[in-house]
Each structure stands twice: as structure tokens, then as C-alpha cells.
Amino acid sequence: MSNVFIAFQDNEDARPIIDAILADNTEAEATYPTGLVKIIAPGKLVIKRESIEELIGRSFNLQQIHVNLVTLSGHIDEDDDQFSLSWTH
Amino acid sequence: MSVDLHTREIKPLRNTFAHTAHYVGNDKPASRYQEATLGTQPTANFHYRPTWDPEHEIFDASRSAIKLADWNALRDPRQYYYATWTMARARQQDAIEASYEFVDSRKLVSKMNDAVRAKVCQVLMPLRHVAWGGNMNNSSIGAYGYGTPFTAPAMFHAMDQLGAAQFITRLGLALDEPGVLQAGKNDWLNAACWQPLRHYVEDTLVLKDPIELFIAQNFALDGQLYPLMFGSFVDDHIVPQGGTAVAMLTAFMPEWHSESARWIDAVLKVAAAESTDNKQLIAGWVQAWADRAQTALAPLAELALGAEGAQALLEARAGLDLRGKKAGIAA
């Protein structure tokens, strides 16, 4: 199975997003190239709005991830509640 | 000559301050909220005791009967520190400004009938003074409480109360002449139906125990007042009579109330869970102040909603009891 990945700037705003991804995707692994956090997962990776909101204690618009999003690979499927990457069509 | 550029990664030896790491560990960088809040309460070397209260140190946990091993446990689930709090409120202020513009440009106020407008002014204007009491009380909690995780959001909450009072003032000025503010003050001071609530607010102004004050103001009173006035009265009673403008211009209050309720419940939950003594104290305060607030609000529920007022107040109280139950305090 091919990997998908997503990378964020390594900063304060991205931290709850990264924590939420690592909590929701047990097979995902984070690496820390300079200035970035790159999360690699086999096959599928999902970002859930609810998990981020739980961590920051406030409402969160998933579009806010784009402020700190650097790069990604995989087909995107997104709505108001989740943002997922996979290779399935 | 060629220049080779290559990046070299430098790992920081320490991810956060030692006093923050004490609470969250040094494994990963701490959040700004954690760094700004945890372990920042001054605890030692206070020199003289204050002349105005020689029984206590200037910062003294024993001002409250509640005993906690570590007051840093009373954290805010919203994780507000100054920056996040101001950004959140600035966004809400922008939203309200947009509502004012909308209401002004379409002259929505003049489309309300006079009876509804007079009712709104009669019921909401004296609440400026209640919110001012809330400002004083939360300032007091901020000043005499212990532990930054508890006192910092209390100070934010104090300023939020002031904001709520200002929004009510501005609503009055949008609906009518400045005289409605004076009329509201007169009602607050003289009208019989407001006196039990005024008595309640003035009694809380002199409460010494920060946690008891926190319960009396933020949980028992606001926990019933806001659902009653901005839920049952504005949303369910005024809006169907053509008062949509009022709901738009007071949109901050219910939004802020449900947001801050998470903080208030979290504080009570953690404090009550620490020991049975704490739980009993908190449950006793909740019971006593919630009963008194309910009694004080009864004539106002009738003023606002007439015959339906009693039922609306019961619902507000039931909502508060449910919050208490979820927080693990038998209320």
C-alpha cells in the first residue's frame, strides 16, 4: 500500500492539528524535517474537526489548516467535518 | 567559486521552561497557554502581609475554604491566554458590528412595533447593572483567587461582563433615546420586581471566598439569567413578534454564555473531584445560591414573559441542575 503524507509548518497553530492527526491515525508517524512536521501514513490519513476542537477547546473551521499546510500527497476528500487523504478514488 | 547551501537541523535541548515542564513534561514543546499559565502564580517571598488583610499573604490559597493540592489543576478547557482570548473576542466584536450595520442599513429597529420595543428596553436595560456586578465579582475572583489558571480566565470573564454591559447599553441607544438607560437604572433602584435580584447582586459584591463568589455569580446567577433572558425572552418571545433585530444585536451574550459555561463547569468539576470536603462545600454553595437566584429571578421571568415566565425559569433551573450533575456536584 502506498503512503500518503501531509506536512505542516512546525509552529504553535499547527500543533493541535498534528496532535489530532496522530491521535486519530494510529499508523501515522511524524517526522520533523527542519521547520516542518511531516506525517506519513500507509494508505489513508484523516483529519477530524471534532478532535482538533477537543484539543483546543474552541470551535475550529477545517479550512484553517491551510494557513500552516505546506504540502501533501494523496487524493483529497474533504467536507466541513473531516479532511482525508487516500489513494482510493 | 560555488557556494554550497545546506540545512542543518538544531534540536533544542529544552522544549519549554522548567516550571512548565514540571506540569507537562519536556518531551514536546508546550503550548503558549501552558507556558503563560501553569506555575506562574507567585508563591513565596512576599515580604510584608497586606495591611488591609493581615490574616493572609498577598496571594493566599487559604482565602477560599476549598482545599486543592495544586491550584494549577483548575485549567481552562478553552485554553485562553491573552492572545487567544483577545482574538476570539475581536472576531465576535466584528460580527456584532456587522449586525449593527445590517440592522441600521435596513432600518430594522423602526420596523419593530412600539410595544415590543418598550418591552425589550424595560426587561434588558437594568441588566447592564447586573453585568457590572459580574464585572466587579470576577475582578474580585481574579484578585483574591489563587493560581493563574483560575484567576486569569476570571479576569477575562470580568472584561467580558463589561462587554456584555456595553452591548446592552448600545442596544438601548439603538432602540430608543438615551433616556431608556436612565429609566433602566431607575427600575433597577426602585421597581419592586428588580429588588430581589439587586439584593442578590449586592450581597455577592461582599462575598470573600473566591470560589463561593465564582459559584454565586458565574454558575448560579448567570447560569439561569442568560438562558432565561437571552434564550426564552429574546429568542423565543421577542423574535416571533418581529424583534429579530434584538436577537442580532445581543448575539454575543448567548454565544459567550455557552462558551464560558465550559470553563465554569470544568473548574467546579476538578475542584469537587479532589475531595469529599470540597464536593460538599461546592454542592452546598451551588444549592443555596442557585435557589436564591431562582427566587430573585421569579418576578423578572414574569415581567419578561408573563404567565409563561414561571415555566421558562423552571427550564433554566433544570438546565443549570443538569450542568451541575455533569460536573459531578450534587445540586
Coordinates of C-alpha atoms in Angstrom, one line a residue:
Chain A
M1 CA 0.0 0.0 0.0
S2 CA 1.4 3.4 -0.9
N3 CA 1.9 6.0 1.7
V4 CA 0.1 9.3 1.9
F5 CA 1.6 12.3 3.7
I6 CA 0.9 15.8 4.8
A7 CA 3.3 18.4 6.1
F8 CA 2.7 21.5 8.3
Q9 CA 4.9 24.3 9.5
D10 CA 6.2 23.4 12.9
N11 CA 4.5 26.1 14.9
E12 CA 2.1 26.8 17.7
D13 CA -1.0 26.9 15.4
A14 CA -0.2 23.6 13.8
R15 CA 0.4 21.7 17.0
P16 CA -3.2 20.8 17.9
I17 CA -3.8 19.7 14.2
I18 CA -0.8 17.4 14.4
D19 CA -1.7 16.0 17.8
A20 CA -5.3 15.3 16.5
I21 CA -3.9 13.5 13.4
L22 CA -1.6 11.4 15.4
A23 CA -4.4 10.5 17.9
D24 CA -6.9 9.6 15.1
N25 CA -4.5 7.7 12.9
T26 CA -2.7 5.1 14.9
E27 CA -0.5 4.1 12.0
A28 CA 0.6 7.6 11.2
E29 CA 4.2 8.7 12.0
A30 CA 5.5 12.2 12.4
T31 CA 9.0 13.2 11.3
Y32 CA 10.5 16.6 11.9
P33 CA 12.5 17.9 8.9
T34 CA 13.7 21.5 9.7
G35 CA 10.8 23.8 10.2
L36 CA 8.2 21.2 9.3
V37 CA 6.3 18.4 10.7
K38 CA 5.7 15.7 8.1
I39 CA 3.1 13.0 8.9
I40 CA 3.3 9.8 6.8
A41 CA 0.6 7.1 7.0
P42 CA 0.1 3.9 5.0
G43 CA -2.9 4.2 2.6
K44 CA -5.1 6.7 4.4
L45 CA -5.0 9.6 6.8
V46 CA -7.9 11.6 8.2
I47 CA -8.1 14.9 10.0
K48 CA -11.2 15.3 12.1
R49 CA -12.6 18.7 13.1
E50 CA -14.0 17.3 16.3
S51 CA -10.7 16.0 17.5
I52 CA -9.0 19.4 16.9
E53 CA -11.8 21.2 18.7
E54 CA -11.5 18.8 21.6
L55 CA -7.8 19.7 21.9
I56 CA -8.1 23.5 21.6
G57 CA -11.4 23.8 23.5
R58 CA -12.8 26.2 20.8
S59 CA -14.7 25.8 17.5
F60 CA -12.4 25.2 14.6
N61 CA -13.0 25.7 10.9
L62 CA -11.2 22.9 9.0
Q63 CA -10.2 25.4 6.3
Q64 CA -7.9 27.0 8.9
I65 CA -5.4 24.1 8.4
H66 CA -4.4 25.7 5.1
V67 CA -2.7 28.6 6.9
N68 CA 0.0 26.2 8.0
L69 CA -0.3 23.4 5.5
V70 CA 2.9 23.1 3.4
T71 CA 2.5 20.1 1.2
L72 CA 0.6 16.8 0.9
S73 CA 0.2 13.7 -1.3
G74 CA -2.9 11.6 -1.9
H75 CA -6.3 12.2 -3.2
I76 CA -8.3 14.7 -1.1
D77 CA -11.7 14.1 0.2
E78 CA -13.0 17.0 2.4
D79 CA -16.1 18.4 4.0
D80 CA -16.9 20.5 7.0
D81 CA -16.1 17.7 9.5
Q82 CA -13.2 15.9 8.1
F83 CA -10.3 16.1 5.6
S84 CA -8.9 12.8 4.4
L85 CA -6.1 11.7 2.2
S86 CA -6.0 8.3 0.4
W87 CA -5.2 6.7 -2.9
T88 CA -8.7 5.3 -3.5
H89 CA -11.0 7.1 -5.9
Chain B
M1 CA 33.6 29.6 -6.9
S2 CA 30.5 27.8 -5.8
V3 CA 28.6 28.2 -2.6
D4 CA 27.1 25.2 -1.1
L5 CA 24.0 25.8 0.9
H6 CA 22.8 23.0 3.1
T7 CA 20.4 23.0 6.1
R8 CA 21.4 21.7 9.4
E9 CA 18.8 20.8 12.0
I10 CA 19.4 22.0 15.5
K11 CA 17.4 20.2 18.2
P12 CA 16.6 22.3 21.2
L13 CA 17.8 20.8 24.4
R14 CA 14.8 22.0 26.3
N15 CA 11.4 22.2 24.8
T16 CA 9.9 24.6 27.4
F17 CA 10.5 26.4 30.7
A18 CA 11.4 24.2 33.7
H19 CA 8.3 25.4 35.6
T20 CA 6.1 24.4 32.6
A21 CA 7.9 21.2 32.1
H22 CA 7.1 20.4 35.7
Y23 CA 3.5 20.0 34.6
V24 CA 3.6 18.8 31.0
G25 CA 7.0 17.2 30.7
N26 CA 9.9 18.1 28.4
D27 CA 9.1 15.6 25.6
K28 CA 7.5 18.0 23.3
P29 CA 7.1 21.8 23.0
A30 CA 4.5 23.2 25.4
S31 CA 1.6 25.3 24.1
R32 CA 1.6 29.0 24.7
Y33 CA -1.4 28.5 27.0
Q34 CA 0.6 26.2 29.2
E35 CA 3.7 28.4 29.2
A36 CA 1.7 31.5 30.0
T37 CA -0.4 29.9 32.7
L38 CA 1.0 26.9 34.5
G39 CA 3.1 27.5 37.6
T40 CA 3.2 31.3 37.1
Q41 CA 1.4 32.1 40.4
P42 CA 3.9 33.9 42.8
T43 CA 4.1 31.6 45.8
A44 CA 6.9 32.8 48.1
N45 CA 9.0 35.7 49.4
F46 CA 6.0 38.0 49.8
H47 CA 7.8 40.2 52.4
Y48 CA 5.0 42.1 54.3
R49 CA 1.5 41.0 54.7
P50 CA -1.0 43.4 53.3
T51 CA -2.1 46.0 55.9
W52 CA -5.7 45.6 54.6
D53 CA -5.7 41.9 55.4
P54 CA -3.0 40.9 57.8
E55 CA -4.6 37.4 58.2
H56 CA -3.4 36.4 54.7
E57 CA -0.4 36.7 52.5
I58 CA -1.0 38.9 49.4
F59 CA -1.5 35.8 47.3
D60 CA -3.0 33.2 49.6
A61 CA -4.8 30.0 48.8
S62 CA -6.5 30.0 52.2
R63 CA -8.8 32.8 51.2
S64 CA -11.0 30.0 49.9
A65 CA -12.4 27.2 52.0
I66 CA -11.8 24.9 49.1
K67 CA -8.6 23.0 49.5
L68 CA -6.6 21.9 46.5
A69 CA -3.2 20.2 46.5
D70 CA -2.3 22.2 43.4
W71 CA -4.3 25.2 42.1
N72 CA -2.8 24.7 38.7
A73 CA -5.3 21.9 38.3
L74 CA -8.2 24.4 37.6
R75 CA -7.4 24.7 33.9
D76 CA -9.5 26.4 31.3
P77 CA -10.6 24.0 28.6
R78 CA -10.8 26.9 26.1
Q79 CA -7.1 27.4 26.8
Y80 CA -7.4 31.2 26.8
Y81 CA -4.4 33.3 27.4
Y82 CA -4.3 36.9 26.5
A83 CA -3.7 36.5 22.7
T84 CA -6.2 33.8 22.1
W85 CA -8.8 35.5 24.2
T86 CA -8.4 38.9 22.5
M87 CA -8.5 37.3 19.1
A88 CA -11.7 35.4 19.9
R89 CA -13.4 38.5 21.2
A90 CA -12.2 40.7 18.3
R91 CA -13.9 38.2 15.9
Q92 CA -17.1 38.4 17.9
Q93 CA -16.9 42.2 18.0
D94 CA -16.6 42.3 14.2
A95 CA -19.6 40.0 13.9
I96 CA -21.7 42.3 16.1
E97 CA -20.5 45.4 14.2
A98 CA -21.7 43.7 11.0
S99 CA -25.1 43.0 12.7
Y100 CA -25.4 46.7 13.7
E101 CA -24.6 47.7 10.1
F102 CA -27.2 45.3 8.8
V103 CA -29.9 46.5 11.3
D104 CA -29.1 50.2 10.6
S105 CA -29.0 50.0 6.9
R106 CA -32.3 48.2 6.7
K107 CA -33.9 50.3 9.5
L108 CA -35.0 47.1 11.2
V109 CA -35.5 48.8 14.5
S110 CA -38.2 51.2 13.2
K111 CA -40.0 48.1 11.8
M112 CA -40.5 46.7 15.3
N113 CA -43.7 47.8 16.9
D114 CA -43.5 50.1 19.9
A115 CA -44.9 47.7 22.5
V116 CA -42.2 45.1 21.7
R117 CA -39.5 47.8 21.7
A118 CA -40.7 49.1 25.0
K119 CA -40.8 45.6 26.5
V120 CA -37.2 44.9 25.4
C121 CA -36.0 48.1 27.0
Q122 CA -37.9 47.5 30.1
V123 CA -36.5 44.0 30.6
L124 CA -33.0 44.3 29.3
M125 CA -31.8 47.7 30.3
P126 CA -31.5 47.1 34.1
L127 CA -29.3 44.0 33.2
R128 CA -26.5 46.5 32.5
H129 CA -26.2 46.8 36.3
V130 CA -26.2 43.0 36.7
A131 CA -23.4 42.7 34.3
W132 CA -21.5 45.4 36.0
G133 CA -21.9 43.4 39.2
G134 CA -20.5 40.4 37.3
N135 CA -17.5 42.5 36.3
M136 CA -16.8 43.5 39.9
N137 CA -17.2 40.0 41.1
N138 CA -15.0 38.4 38.5
S139 CA -12.3 41.1 39.1
S140 CA -12.5 40.1 42.8
I141 CA -12.0 36.4 41.9
G142 CA -9.1 37.4 39.8
A143 CA -7.6 39.5 42.6
Y144 CA -8.2 37.2 45.6
G145 CA -8.3 33.8 43.9
Y146 CA -5.2 31.6 43.7
G147 CA -3.4 30.1 40.8
T148 CA -3.1 31.7 37.4
P149 CA -5.0 29.0 35.5
F150 CA -8.0 30.0 37.6
T151 CA -7.5 33.8 38.1
A152 CA -6.5 34.7 34.5
P153 CA -9.7 33.5 32.9
A154 CA -11.7 35.1 35.8
M155 CA -10.2 38.5 34.8
F156 CA -11.0 37.8 31.1
H157 CA -14.5 36.9 32.3
A158 CA -14.7 40.2 34.1
M159 CA -13.9 42.1 31.0
D160 CA -16.4 40.0 29.1
Q161 CA -19.1 41.0 31.6
L162 CA -18.2 44.7 30.9
G163 CA -18.5 43.9 27.2
A164 CA -22.0 42.4 27.8
A165 CA -23.0 45.6 29.7
Q166 CA -21.8 47.7 26.9
F167 CA -23.7 45.7 24.3
I168 CA -26.9 46.2 26.4
T169 CA -26.2 49.9 26.6
R170 CA -25.6 50.1 22.8
L171 CA -28.8 48.1 22.2
G172 CA -30.7 50.7 24.3
L173 CA -29.3 53.5 22.3
A174 CA -30.2 51.8 19.1
L175 CA -33.7 51.1 20.1
D176 CA -34.6 54.4 21.7
E177 CA -33.4 57.7 23.2
P178 CA -30.7 57.8 25.8
G179 CA -33.4 58.2 28.4
V180 CA -34.1 54.4 28.4
L181 CA -30.7 53.9 30.1
Q182 CA -31.8 56.2 32.9
A183 CA -35.2 54.6 33.1
G184 CA -33.5 51.2 33.4
K185 CA -31.4 52.5 36.3
N186 CA -34.5 53.8 38.0
D187 CA -36.2 50.4 37.7
W188 CA -33.0 48.8 39.0
L189 CA -33.0 51.0 42.0
N190 CA -36.7 51.4 42.7
A191 CA -39.0 49.0 40.8
A192 CA -40.2 46.2 43.2
C193 CA -39.6 43.4 40.7
W194 CA -35.9 44.2 40.4
Q195 CA -35.1 44.4 44.1
P196 CA -34.6 40.7 44.9
L197 CA -32.0 40.5 42.1
R198 CA -30.4 43.7 43.2
H199 CA -30.2 42.3 46.7
Y200 CA -28.6 39.2 45.3
V201 CA -26.0 41.1 43.3
E202 CA -25.2 43.5 46.2
D203 CA -24.8 40.5 48.5
T204 CA -22.3 38.8 46.1
L205 CA -20.3 42.0 46.0
V206 CA -19.1 41.5 49.5
L207 CA -18.5 37.7 49.4
K208 CA -14.9 37.0 50.5
D209 CA -14.4 33.4 49.3
P210 CA -13.3 33.5 45.7
I211 CA -14.8 30.0 44.9
E212 CA -18.1 30.8 46.6
L213 CA -18.3 34.0 44.7
F214 CA -17.4 32.2 41.5
I215 CA -20.4 29.9 42.1
A216 CA -22.8 32.6 43.2
Q217 CA -22.0 34.8 40.2
N218 CA -20.9 32.7 37.3
F219 CA -22.7 29.4 37.9
A220 CA -25.9 30.1 40.0
L221 CA -26.9 33.5 38.7
D222 CA -25.6 33.8 35.1
G223 CA -26.4 30.1 34.6
Q224 CA -30.1 30.9 35.0
L225 CA -30.2 34.6 33.9
Y226 CA -28.7 34.1 30.5
P227 CA -30.9 31.2 29.3
L228 CA -33.9 33.0 30.7
M229 CA -33.3 36.4 29.3
F230 CA -31.5 35.7 26.0
G231 CA -33.0 32.3 25.3
S232 CA -36.6 32.3 26.5
F233 CA -37.2 36.0 26.4
V234 CA -35.3 37.3 23.3
D235 CA -35.1 34.2 21.1
D236 CA -38.4 32.6 21.9
H237 CA -40.6 35.5 22.9
I238 CA -39.4 38.7 21.2
V239 CA -38.1 37.3 17.8
P240 CA -41.5 35.8 16.8
Q241 CA -43.1 39.2 17.5
G242 CA -40.8 40.9 14.9
G243 CA -37.9 41.6 17.2
T244 CA -35.2 39.8 15.1
A245 CA -33.0 42.9 15.3
V246 CA -32.8 42.4 19.1
A247 CA -31.6 38.9 18.8
M248 CA -29.0 40.0 16.2
L249 CA -27.7 42.8 18.4
T250 CA -27.5 40.7 21.5
A251 CA -26.0 37.6 19.7
F252 CA -22.8 37.9 21.8
M253 CA -24.5 37.1 25.1
P254 CA -25.8 33.5 24.5
E255 CA -22.7 32.7 22.4
W256 CA -20.4 33.9 25.2
H257 CA -22.6 32.2 27.9
S258 CA -22.4 28.7 26.3
E259 CA -18.6 29.1 25.6
S260 CA -17.8 30.3 29.2
A261 CA -20.0 27.6 30.7
R262 CA -17.5 25.0 29.6
W263 CA -14.8 26.8 31.7
I264 CA -17.1 27.3 34.7
D265 CA -18.2 23.6 34.7
A266 CA -14.6 22.4 34.3
V267 CA -13.4 24.4 37.3
L268 CA -16.2 23.1 39.5
K269 CA -15.7 19.5 38.3
V270 CA -12.0 19.5 39.1
A271 CA -12.4 21.2 42.4
A272 CA -15.2 18.9 43.5
A273 CA -13.4 15.8 42.4
E274 CA -10.4 16.4 44.6
S275 CA -12.0 15.6 47.9
T276 CA -15.4 15.0 49.6
D277 CA -14.9 18.1 51.7
N278 CA -14.6 20.2 48.5
K279 CA -17.6 18.4 47.0
Q280 CA -19.8 19.1 50.0
L281 CA -18.8 22.7 50.2
I282 CA -19.4 23.3 46.5
A283 CA -22.7 21.4 46.4
G284 CA -23.9 23.4 49.4
W285 CA -22.9 26.7 47.8
V286 CA -24.5 25.7 44.5
Q287 CA -27.7 24.6 46.1
A288 CA -28.0 27.8 48.3
W289 CA -27.1 30.3 45.6
A290 CA -29.0 28.6 42.8
D291 CA -32.2 28.6 44.9
R292 CA -31.7 32.2 45.8
A293 CA -31.0 33.2 42.3
Q294 CA -34.1 31.3 41.1
T295 CA -36.2 33.2 43.7
A296 CA -34.7 36.5 42.7
L297 CA -35.4 35.9 39.0
A298 CA -39.0 34.8 39.5
P299 CA -40.6 38.3 39.3
L300 CA -38.4 39.1 36.3
A301 CA -39.4 36.0 34.5
E302 CA -43.0 37.2 35.0
L303 CA -42.1 40.7 33.9
A304 CA -40.5 39.4 30.7
L305 CA -42.7 36.5 29.8
G306 CA -45.9 37.0 31.7
A307 CA -47.7 33.7 32.6
E308 CA -45.1 31.6 30.7
G309 CA -42.3 33.1 32.8
A310 CA -42.6 30.5 35.6
Q311 CA -42.2 27.6 33.2
A312 CA -39.2 29.3 31.5
L313 CA -37.5 29.8 34.8
L314 CA -38.0 26.2 35.8
E315 CA -36.4 25.2 32.5
A316 CA -33.5 27.5 33.1
R317 CA -33.0 25.9 36.6
A318 CA -33.3 22.4 35.2
G319 CA -30.6 23.3 32.7
L320 CA -28.4 24.5 35.5
D321 CA -29.0 21.4 37.6
L322 CA -28.1 19.2 34.6
R323 CA -24.8 21.1 34.2
G324 CA -24.2 20.5 37.9
K325 CA -24.9 16.9 37.6
K326 CA -22.5 16.5 34.6
A327 CA -19.8 18.3 36.7
G328 CA -20.2 15.7 39.4
I329 CA -21.7 18.1 42.0
A330 CA -25.0 17.0 43.5
A331 CA -27.1 20.1 43.1

